[in-house]
Short mmCIF file of C-alpha atoms and ligand atoms in Angstrom, two decimals:
data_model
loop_
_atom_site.label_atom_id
_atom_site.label_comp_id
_atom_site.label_asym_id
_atom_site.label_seq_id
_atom_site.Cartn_x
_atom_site.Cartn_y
_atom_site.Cartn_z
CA UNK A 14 108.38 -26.17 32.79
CA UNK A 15 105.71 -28.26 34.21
CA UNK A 16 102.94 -28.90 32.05
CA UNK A 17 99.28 -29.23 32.92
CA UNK A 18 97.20 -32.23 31.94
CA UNK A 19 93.82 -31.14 30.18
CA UNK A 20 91.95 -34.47 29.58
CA UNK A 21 88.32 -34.28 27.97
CA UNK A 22 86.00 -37.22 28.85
CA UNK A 23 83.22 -37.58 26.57
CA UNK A 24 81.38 -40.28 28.28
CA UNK A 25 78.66 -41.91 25.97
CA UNK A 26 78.30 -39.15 23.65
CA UNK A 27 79.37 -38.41 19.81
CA UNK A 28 79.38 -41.17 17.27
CA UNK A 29 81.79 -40.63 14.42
CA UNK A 30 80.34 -38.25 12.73
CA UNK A 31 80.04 -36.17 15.71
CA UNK A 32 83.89 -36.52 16.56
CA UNK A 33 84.70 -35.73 13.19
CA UNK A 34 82.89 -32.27 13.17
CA UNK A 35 84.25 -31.22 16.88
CA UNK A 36 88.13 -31.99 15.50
CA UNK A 37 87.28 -29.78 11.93
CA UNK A 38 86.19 -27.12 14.62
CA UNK A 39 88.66 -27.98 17.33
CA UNK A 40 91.79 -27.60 14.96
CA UNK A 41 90.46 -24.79 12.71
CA UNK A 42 90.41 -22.79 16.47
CA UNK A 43 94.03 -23.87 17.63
CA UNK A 44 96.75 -26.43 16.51
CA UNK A 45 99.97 -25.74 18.86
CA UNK A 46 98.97 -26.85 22.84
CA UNK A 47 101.73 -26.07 25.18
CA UNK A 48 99.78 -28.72 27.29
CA UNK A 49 99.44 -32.36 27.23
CA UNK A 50 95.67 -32.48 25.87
CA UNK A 51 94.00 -35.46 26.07
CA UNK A 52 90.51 -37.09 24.39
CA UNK A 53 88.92 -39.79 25.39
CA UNK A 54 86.22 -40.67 23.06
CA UNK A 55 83.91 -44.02 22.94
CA UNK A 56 85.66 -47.02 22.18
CA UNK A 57 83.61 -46.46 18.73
CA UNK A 58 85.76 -43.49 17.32
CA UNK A 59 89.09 -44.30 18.73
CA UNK A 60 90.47 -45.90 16.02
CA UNK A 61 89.60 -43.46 13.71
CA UNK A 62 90.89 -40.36 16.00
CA UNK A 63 94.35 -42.29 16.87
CA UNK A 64 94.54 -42.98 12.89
CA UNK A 65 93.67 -39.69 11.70
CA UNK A 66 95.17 -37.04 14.59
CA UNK A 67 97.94 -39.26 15.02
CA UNK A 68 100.73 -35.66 14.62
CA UNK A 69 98.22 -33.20 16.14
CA UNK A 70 99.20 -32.30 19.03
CA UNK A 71 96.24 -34.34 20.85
CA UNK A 72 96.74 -37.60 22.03
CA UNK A 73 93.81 -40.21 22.73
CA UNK A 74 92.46 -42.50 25.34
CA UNK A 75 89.97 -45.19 26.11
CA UNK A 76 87.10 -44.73 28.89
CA UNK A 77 87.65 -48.41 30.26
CA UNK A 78 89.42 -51.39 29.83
CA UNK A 79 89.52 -55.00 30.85
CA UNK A 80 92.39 -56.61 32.61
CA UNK A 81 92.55 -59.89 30.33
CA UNK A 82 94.55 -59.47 26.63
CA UNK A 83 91.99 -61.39 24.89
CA UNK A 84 89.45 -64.51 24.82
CA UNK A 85 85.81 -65.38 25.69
CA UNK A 86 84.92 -62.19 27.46
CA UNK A 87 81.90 -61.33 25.47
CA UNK A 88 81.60 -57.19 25.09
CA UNK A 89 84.51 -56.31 26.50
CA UNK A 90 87.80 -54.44 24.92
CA UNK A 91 91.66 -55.41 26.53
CA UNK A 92 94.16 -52.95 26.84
CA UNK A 93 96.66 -54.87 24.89
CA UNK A 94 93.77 -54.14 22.05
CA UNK A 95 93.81 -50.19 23.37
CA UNK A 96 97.52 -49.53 22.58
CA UNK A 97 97.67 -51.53 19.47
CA UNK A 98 94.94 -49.06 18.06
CA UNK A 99 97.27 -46.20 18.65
CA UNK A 100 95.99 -44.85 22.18
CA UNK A 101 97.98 -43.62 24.70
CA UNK A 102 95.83 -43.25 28.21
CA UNK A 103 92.84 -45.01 29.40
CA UNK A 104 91.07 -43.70 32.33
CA UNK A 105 90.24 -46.38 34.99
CA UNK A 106 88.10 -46.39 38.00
CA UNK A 107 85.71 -43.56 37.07
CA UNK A 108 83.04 -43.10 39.55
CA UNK A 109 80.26 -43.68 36.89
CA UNK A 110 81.90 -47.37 36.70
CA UNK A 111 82.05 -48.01 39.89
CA UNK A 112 78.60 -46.94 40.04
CA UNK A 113 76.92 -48.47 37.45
CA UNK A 114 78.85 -51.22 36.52
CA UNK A 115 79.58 -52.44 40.05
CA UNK A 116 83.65 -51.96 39.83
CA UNK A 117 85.06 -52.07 43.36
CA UNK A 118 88.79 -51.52 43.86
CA UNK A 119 89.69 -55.19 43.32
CA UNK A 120 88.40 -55.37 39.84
CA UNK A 121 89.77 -51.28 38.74
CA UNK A 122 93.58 -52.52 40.49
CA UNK A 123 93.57 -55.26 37.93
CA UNK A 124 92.91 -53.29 34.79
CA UNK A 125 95.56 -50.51 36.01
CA UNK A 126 98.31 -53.24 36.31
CA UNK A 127 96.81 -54.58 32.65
CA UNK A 128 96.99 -51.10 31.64
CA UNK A 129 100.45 -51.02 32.46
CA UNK A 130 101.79 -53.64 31.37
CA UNK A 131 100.72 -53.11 27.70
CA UNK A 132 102.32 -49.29 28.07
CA UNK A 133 99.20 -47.32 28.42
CA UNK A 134 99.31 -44.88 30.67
CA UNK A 135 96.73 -44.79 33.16
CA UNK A 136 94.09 -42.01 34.17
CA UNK A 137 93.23 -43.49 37.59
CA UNK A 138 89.47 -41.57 38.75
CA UNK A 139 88.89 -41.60 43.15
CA UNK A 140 86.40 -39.26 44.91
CA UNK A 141 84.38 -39.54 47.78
CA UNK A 142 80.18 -38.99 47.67
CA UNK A 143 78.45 -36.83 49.28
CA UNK A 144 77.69 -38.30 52.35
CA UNK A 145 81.09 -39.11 53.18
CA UNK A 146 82.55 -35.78 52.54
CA UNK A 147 79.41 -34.89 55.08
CA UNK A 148 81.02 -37.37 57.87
CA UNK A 149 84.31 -35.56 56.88
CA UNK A 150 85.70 -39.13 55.59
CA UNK A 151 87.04 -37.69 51.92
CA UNK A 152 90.33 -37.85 52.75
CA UNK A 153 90.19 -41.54 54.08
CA UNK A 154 87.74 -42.32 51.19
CA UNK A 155 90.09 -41.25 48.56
CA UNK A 156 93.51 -42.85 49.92
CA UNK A 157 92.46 -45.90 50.72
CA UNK A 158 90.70 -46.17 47.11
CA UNK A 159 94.65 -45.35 45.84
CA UNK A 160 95.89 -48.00 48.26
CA UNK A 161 94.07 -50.63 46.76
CA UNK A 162 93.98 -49.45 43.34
CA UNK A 163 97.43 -49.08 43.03
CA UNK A 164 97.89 -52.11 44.76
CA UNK A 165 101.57 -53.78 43.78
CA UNK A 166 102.71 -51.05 41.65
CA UNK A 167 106.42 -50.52 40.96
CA UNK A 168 108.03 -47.45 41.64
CA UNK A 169 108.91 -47.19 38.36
CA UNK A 170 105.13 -47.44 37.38
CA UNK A 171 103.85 -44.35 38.80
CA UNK A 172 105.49 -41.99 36.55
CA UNK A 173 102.42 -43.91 33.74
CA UNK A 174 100.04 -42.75 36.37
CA UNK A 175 97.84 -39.66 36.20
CA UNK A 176 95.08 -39.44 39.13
CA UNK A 177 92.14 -37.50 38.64
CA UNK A 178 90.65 -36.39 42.09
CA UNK A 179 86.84 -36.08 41.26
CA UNK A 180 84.19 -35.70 44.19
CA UNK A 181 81.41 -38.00 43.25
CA UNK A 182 78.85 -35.03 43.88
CA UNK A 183 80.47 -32.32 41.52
CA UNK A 184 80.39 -35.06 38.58
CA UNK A 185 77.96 -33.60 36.07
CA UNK A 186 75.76 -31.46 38.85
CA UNK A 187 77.52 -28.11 38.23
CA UNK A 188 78.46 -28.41 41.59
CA UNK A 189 82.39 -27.66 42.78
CA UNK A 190 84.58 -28.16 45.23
CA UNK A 191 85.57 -24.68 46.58
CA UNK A 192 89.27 -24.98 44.26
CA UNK A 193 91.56 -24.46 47.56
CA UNK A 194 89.70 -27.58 49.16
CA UNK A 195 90.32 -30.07 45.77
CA UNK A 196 94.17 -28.55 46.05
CA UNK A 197 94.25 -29.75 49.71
CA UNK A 198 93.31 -33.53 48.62
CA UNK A 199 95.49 -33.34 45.55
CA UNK A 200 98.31 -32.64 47.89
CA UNK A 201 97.40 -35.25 50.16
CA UNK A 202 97.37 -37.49 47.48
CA UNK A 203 100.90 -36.44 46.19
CA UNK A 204 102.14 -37.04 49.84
CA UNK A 205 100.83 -40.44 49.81
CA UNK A 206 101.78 -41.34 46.68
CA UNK A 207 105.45 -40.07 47.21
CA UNK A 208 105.56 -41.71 50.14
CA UNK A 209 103.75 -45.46 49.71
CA UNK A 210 106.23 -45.80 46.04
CA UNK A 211 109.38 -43.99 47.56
CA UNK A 212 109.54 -42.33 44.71
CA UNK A 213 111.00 -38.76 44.22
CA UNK A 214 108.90 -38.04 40.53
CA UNK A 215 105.72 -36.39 41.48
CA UNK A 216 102.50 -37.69 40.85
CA UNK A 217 100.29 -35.39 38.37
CA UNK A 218 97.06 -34.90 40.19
CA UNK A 219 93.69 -33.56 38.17
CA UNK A 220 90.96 -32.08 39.51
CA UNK A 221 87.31 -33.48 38.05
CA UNK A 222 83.85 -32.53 38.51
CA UNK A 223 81.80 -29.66 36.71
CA UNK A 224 85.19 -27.70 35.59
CA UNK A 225 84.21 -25.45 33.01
CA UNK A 226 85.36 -22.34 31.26
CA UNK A 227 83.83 -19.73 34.43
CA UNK A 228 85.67 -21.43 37.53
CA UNK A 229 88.69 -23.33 34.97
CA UNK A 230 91.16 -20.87 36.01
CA UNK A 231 90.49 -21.23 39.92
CA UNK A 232 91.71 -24.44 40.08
CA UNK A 233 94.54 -24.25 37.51
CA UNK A 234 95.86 -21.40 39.42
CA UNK A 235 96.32 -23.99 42.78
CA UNK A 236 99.72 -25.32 43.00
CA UNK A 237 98.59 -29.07 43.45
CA UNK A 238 95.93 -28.96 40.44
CA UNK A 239 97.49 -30.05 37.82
CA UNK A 240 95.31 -29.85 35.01
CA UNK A 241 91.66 -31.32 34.97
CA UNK A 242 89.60 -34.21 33.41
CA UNK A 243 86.72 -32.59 32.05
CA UNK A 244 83.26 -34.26 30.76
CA UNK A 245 80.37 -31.86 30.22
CA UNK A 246 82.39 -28.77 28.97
CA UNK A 247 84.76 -30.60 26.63
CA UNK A 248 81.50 -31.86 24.31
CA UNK A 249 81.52 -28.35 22.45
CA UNK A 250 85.11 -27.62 20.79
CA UNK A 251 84.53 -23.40 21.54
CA UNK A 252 84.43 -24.32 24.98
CA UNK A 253 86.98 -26.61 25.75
CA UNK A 254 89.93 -24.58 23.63
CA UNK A 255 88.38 -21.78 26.13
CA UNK A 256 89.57 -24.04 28.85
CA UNK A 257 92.89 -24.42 27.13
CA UNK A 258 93.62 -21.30 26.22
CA UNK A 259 92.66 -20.13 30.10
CA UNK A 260 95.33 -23.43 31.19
CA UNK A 261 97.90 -21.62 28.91
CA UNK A 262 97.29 -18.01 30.46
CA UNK A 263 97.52 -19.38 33.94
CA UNK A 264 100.88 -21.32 33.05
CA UNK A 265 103.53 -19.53 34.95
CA UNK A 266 106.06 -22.82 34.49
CA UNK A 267 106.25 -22.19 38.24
CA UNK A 268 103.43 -24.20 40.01
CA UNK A 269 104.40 -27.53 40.94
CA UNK A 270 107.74 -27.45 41.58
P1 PGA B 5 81.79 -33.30 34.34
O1 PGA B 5 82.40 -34.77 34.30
O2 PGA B 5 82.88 -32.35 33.92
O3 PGA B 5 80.65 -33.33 33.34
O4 PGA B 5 81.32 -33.04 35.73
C1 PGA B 5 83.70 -35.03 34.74
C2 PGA B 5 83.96 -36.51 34.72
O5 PGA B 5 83.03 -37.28 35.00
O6 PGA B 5 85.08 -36.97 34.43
#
């Protein structure tokens, strides 16, 4: 069976506290996942979480990374430093980063290969804006971002590699991709990955961008979604076992294949 990929991003929210309350209500709601369920917390809890959910059925991730082990790089966290704590994933390339913190695809392809090599698997985040998907460039948009981020990858490296397909405008705006649209670029992006790596494993593509527990099941229910990286909706524990729970119910061990 094929399992779906239900990653939470939690952005800059929760301190420790915070993350300790949503896992007493989290696991009092549900403890056996038949998916691979994924948190990424701030860098600030992830010890703690890796240390203290270590058998629980939910494994952890970073937000970020940075592409050197260690030295004078003032603020910044290596993945080397990532896995040691425990982690499994780190998501790289999200939109918000490339945004904010001026990450172009030169800069994300070198933390993926870091990422790698220190056996973290990688969440890799592409997506066009809105003005591009206007000029009808998405498709170009979001492959050549995977061309360069993946840039030197070994075929054997892309089975560590998760990408989450998230339209920069449906990020956090409530706004979504109609579900059979986001199934056409994950297939495209399957294709092309298949293709570039000559590989014959299949790429796991997620869908990202205002999922929540009212349109969750839409876009499980396409065969080239395979699970989601959610932000918003995954803050409160009720509402992202909903989303779970409505991954589990949509499950038919068929899609995929
Ligand atoms: P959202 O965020 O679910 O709040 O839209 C998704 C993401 O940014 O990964």
């Amino acid at each position: 069976m094929n399992k779906r990929i239900i990653a939470a991003n939690w952005k800059m929210n929760k301190d420790l506290n915070d993350s300790k309350n949503f896992f007493k209500k989290f696991f009092s709601l549900k403890t056996d996942f038949s998916d691979d369920i994924i948190v990424c917390p701030p860098f600030i809890d992830l010890g703690y979480l890796c240390e203290n959910f270590k058998n629980s059925g939910v494994k952890f991730g970073a937000q970020n990374c940075y592409y050197e082990d260690s030295g004078a790089f003032t603020g910044e966290v290596s993945a080397s430093m990532i896995k040691k704590i425990g982690a499994d994933y780190v998501i790289i390339g999200h939109s918000e980063r490339r945004t904010y913190f001026g990450e172009d695809d030169h800069i994300i392809n070198k933390k993926v290969s870091a990422a790698l090599k220190n056996g973290l698997k990688v969440i890799l985040c592409v997506g066009e804006d809105l003005s591009q998907r206007e000029q009808k460039k998405e498709f170009e948009v979001v492959l050549s971002q995977i061309k360069q981020d993946l840039d030197g990858l070994k075929q054997e490296d892309v089975k560590n590699i998760i990408i989450a397909y998230e339209p920069i405008w449906a990020i956090g705006t409530g706004k979504t991709i109609f579900p059979q649209q986001a199934d056409l670029m994950c297939k495209s992006i399957k294709e092309f990955v298949k293709e570039t790596y000559k590989t014959s494993s299949q790429i796991k593509v997620l869908y990202g961008g205002s999922l929540k527990i009212s349109n969750a099941s839409d876009f499980f229910k396409m065969q080239n979604v395979d699970g989601g990286l959610i932000g918003g909706a995954s803050l409160d524990p009720e509402e992202f076992i909903k989303i779970i729970i409505e991954s589990e119910k949509t499950s038919k061990g068929d899609f995929n294949e």
